C-alpha positions as a Python dict, from the first residue, in 0.01 Angstrom:
ca = {
    (1, 'M'): (0, 0, 0),
    (2, 'K'): (-328, 50, 204),
    (3, 'R'): (-477, -220, -16),
    (4, 'F'): (-207, -443, 64),
    (5, 'L'): (-230, -382, 450),
    (6, 'L'): (-610, -427, 439),
    (7, 'V'): (-569, -764, 254),
    (8, 'F'): (-279, -871, 489),
    (9, 'S'): (-482, -781, 812),
    (10, 'L'): (-782, -973, 672),
    (11, 'V'): (-602, -1284, 596),
    (12, 'A'): (-409, -1280, 936),
    (13, 'S'): (-734, -1237, 1135),
    (14, 'V'): (-890, -1544, 944),
    (15, 'L'): (-582, -1752, 1003),
    (16, 'S'): (-595, -1662, 1369),
    (17, 'A'): (-966, -1755, 1399),
    (18, 'V'): (-916, -2087, 1221),
    (19, 'A'): (-601, -2171, 1438),
    (20, 'Q'): (-798, -2170, 1771),
    (21, 'G'): (-894, -2497, 1931),
    (22, 'T'): (-1244, -2565, 2097),
    (23, 'I'): (-1381, -2771, 2389),
    (24, 'N'): (-1730, -2880, 2487),
    (25, 'A'): (-1740, -2750, 2849),
    (26, 'K'): (-1969, -2958, 3041),
    (27, 'N'): (-1972, -3232, 3287),
    (28, 'S'): (-2178, -3537, 3357),
    (29, 'G'): (-2397, -3500, 3680),
    (30, 'T'): (-2340, -3876, 3754),
    (31, 'L'): (-1995, -3966, 3644),
    (32, 'S'): (-1809, -3632, 3721),
    (33, 'P'): (-2045, -3396, 3949),
    (34, 'L'): (-1943, -3106, 4135),
    (35, 'L'): (-2023, -3186, 4509),
    (36, 'A'): (-2043, -2973, 4806),
    (37, 'V'): (-1829, -3036, 5124),
    (38, 'D'): (-2105, -3255, 5258),
    (39, 'G'): (-2098, -3483, 4942),
    (40, 'K'): (-2423, -3383, 4790),
    (41, 'K'): (-2452, -3233, 4451),
    (42, 'L'): (-2343, -2858, 4441),
    (43, 'S'): (-2659, -2643, 4451),
    (44, 'V'): (-2771, -2439, 4136),
    (45, 'A'): (-2865, -2170, 4391),
    (46, 'T'): (-2518, -2119, 4519),
    (47, 'G'): (-2281, -2332, 4298),
    (48, 'R'): (-2041, -2137, 4044),
    (49, 'F'): (-1789, -2271, 3806),
    (50, 'E'): (-1510, -2137, 3581),
    (51, 'V'): (-1320, -2311, 3298),
    (52, 'L'): (-950, -2194, 3252),
    (53, 'S'): (-676, -2262, 3004),
    (54, 'G'): (-358, -2138, 3188),
    (55, 'D'): (-458, -1825, 3377),
    (56, 'T'): (-721, -1728, 3100),
    (57, 'V'): (-1091, -1778, 3213),
    (58, 'L'): (-1261, -1916, 2902),
    (59, 'N'): (-1636, -1889, 3030),
    (60, 'T'): (-1652, -1519, 3087),
    (61, 'S'): (-2041, -1486, 3037),
    (62, 'K'): (-2185, -1799, 3216),
    (63, 'N'): (-2082, -1954, 3546),
    (64, 'T'): (-2385, -2078, 3701),
    (65, 'L'): (-2495, -2450, 3724),
    (66, 'A'): (-2750, -2604, 3476),
    (67, 'V'): (-2877, -2846, 3750),
    (68, 'D'): (-2755, -2943, 4087),
    (69, 'G'): (-2385, -3068, 4028),
    (70, 'V'): (-2382, -2981, 3659),
    (71, 'F'): (-2233, -2723, 3455),
    (72, 'T'): (-2270, -2652, 3086),
    (73, 'G'): (-2027, -2382, 2944),
    (74, 'G'): (-2100, -2440, 2604),
    (75, 'V'): (-1839, -2460, 2321),
    (76, 'L'): (-1525, -2252, 2446),
    (77, 'T'): (-1238, -2151, 2252),
    (78, 'V'): (-889, -2230, 2391),
    (79, 'P'): (-661, -1938, 2299),
    (80, 'G'): (-310, -2018, 2143),
    (81, 'I'): (-388, -2383, 2066),
    (82, 'G'): (-507, -2486, 1750),
    (83, 'A'): (-744, -2757, 1632),
    (84, 'G'): (-603, -3108, 1701),
    (85, 'G'): (-375, -2990, 1965),
    (86, 'N'): (-366, -3074, 2335),
    (87, 'A'): (-466, -2846, 2614),
    (88, 'T'): (-429, -2826, 2989),
    (89, 'I'): (-777, -2736, 3137),
    (90, 'T'): (-878, -2642, 3494),
    (91, 'V'): (-1223, -2640, 3631),
    (92, 'N'): (-1272, -2436, 3957),
    (93, 'A'): (-1605, -2458, 4150),
    (94, 'W'): (-1707, -2277, 4442),
    (95, 'D'): (-2021, -2213, 4682),
    (96, 'T'): (-2113, -1839, 4687),
    (97, 'G'): (-2176, -1871, 5043),
    (98, 'A'): (-1798, -1889, 5089),
    (99, 'G'): (-1722, -1593, 4840),
    (100, 'A'): (-1871, -1432, 4527),
    (101, 'T'): (-1574, -1550, 4323),
    (102, 'F'): (-1333, -1853, 4323),
    (103, 'A'): (-1044, -1627, 4462),
    (104, 'L'): (-1276, -1495, 4748),
    (105, 'A'): (-1371, -1863, 4858),
    (106, 'Q'): (-996, -1967, 4845),
    (107, 'A'): (-926, -1680, 5075),
    (108, 'A'): (-1203, -1778, 5308),
    (109, 'G'): (-1044, -2118, 5323),
    (110, 'F'): (-1374, -2336, 5256),
    (111, 'G'): (-1621, -2395, 4978),
    (112, 'F'): (-1408, -2418, 4683),
    (113, 'G'): (-1240, -2698, 4470),
    (114, 'S'): (-1032, -2733, 4172),
    (115, 'S'): (-931, -2992, 3910),
    (116, 'T'): (-672, -2983, 3626),
    (117, 'F'): (-657, -3238, 3346),
    (118, 'Q'): (-576, -3288, 2987),
    (119, 'V'): (-791, -3254, 2677),
    (120, 'I'): (-650, -3448, 2378),
    (121, 'G'): (-752, -3338, 2024),
    (122, 'L'): (-908, -3002, 2050),
    (123, 'G'): (-1206, -2940, 1804),
    (124, 'G'): (-1202, -2662, 1547),
    (125, 'D'): (-1201, -2645, 1171),
    (126, 'L'): (-1390, -2937, 1066),
    (127, 'S'): (-1343, -3133, 1406),
    (128, 'P'): (-1622, -3123, 1670),
    (129, 'P'): (-1533, -2980, 2000),
    (130, 'P'): (-1436, -3277, 2250),
    (131, 'A'): (-1612, -3326, 2571),
    (132, 'L'): (-1423, -3293, 2898),
    (133, 'D'): (-1368, -3690, 2924),
    (134, 'N'): (-1076, -3651, 3163),
    (135, 'F'): (-1284, -3430, 3427),
    (136, 'K'): (-1345, -3639, 3721),
    (137, 'G'): (-1546, -3423, 3925),
    (138, 'I'): (-1474, -3185, 4227),
    (139, 'R'): (-1567, -3219, 4587),
    (140, 'L'): (-1536, -2880, 4767),
    (141, 'A'): (-1306, -2842, 5072),
    (142, 'G'): (-1345, -2708, 5412),
    (143, 'K'): (-1658, -2658, 5601),
    (144, 'T'): (-2018, -2693, 5503),
    (145, 'V'): (-2188, -2358, 5404),
    (146, 'V'): (-2553, -2350, 5539),
    (147, 'S'): (-2823, -2056, 5508),
    (148, 'G'): (-2721, -1702, 5578),
    (149, 'G'): (-2357, -1748, 5504),
    (150, 'M'): (-2299, -1938, 5824),
    (151, 'F'): (-2101, -2260, 5822),
    (152, 'N'): (-2039, -2565, 6053),
}
C-alpha cells in the first residue's frame, strides 16, 4: 500500500508540474514602457512592478525594474492553466515614493497604475513561454512624486 501511494503521489506531482503554463514576463521599453505621472519612463531607483494571474502574484522574488521603464520578471508559471491555454494577466506598477507596495500606493491615491490583458497560448511542455505582446504599457496616475517623498 505504501508503495502504491508513493507511486501515485509521484505521478500526480509530475502531472501537475507539466500542466502549468508559463509566460515570459518582460516589456519593451519603447513599445510598452512603464511611465511615471510626468510621462517620463519610470525610474529604476523608485519603480516597482508585479505580475498577477487572478489574485496570485507570480513574480514573488523580483520586482525592481531592469532599466528605466522596463521590467524583466523572467519566465513565470501561471498556476491552474496548462500549456497552450489562455490567461488573463495583470501588471501593476508603482513609484515607491507613493508607497512601498502597490496597495500602499493605491491607498495614497497617486503613483500607481495597472493593466489587464490576455495572453493567448501559454508556454510549457515543449512550447516556449510567450512574450506579453498584448501589454501596451502603463502610465502612473495622480501626482508627480519628487525627492524626499514629496509630490506636486
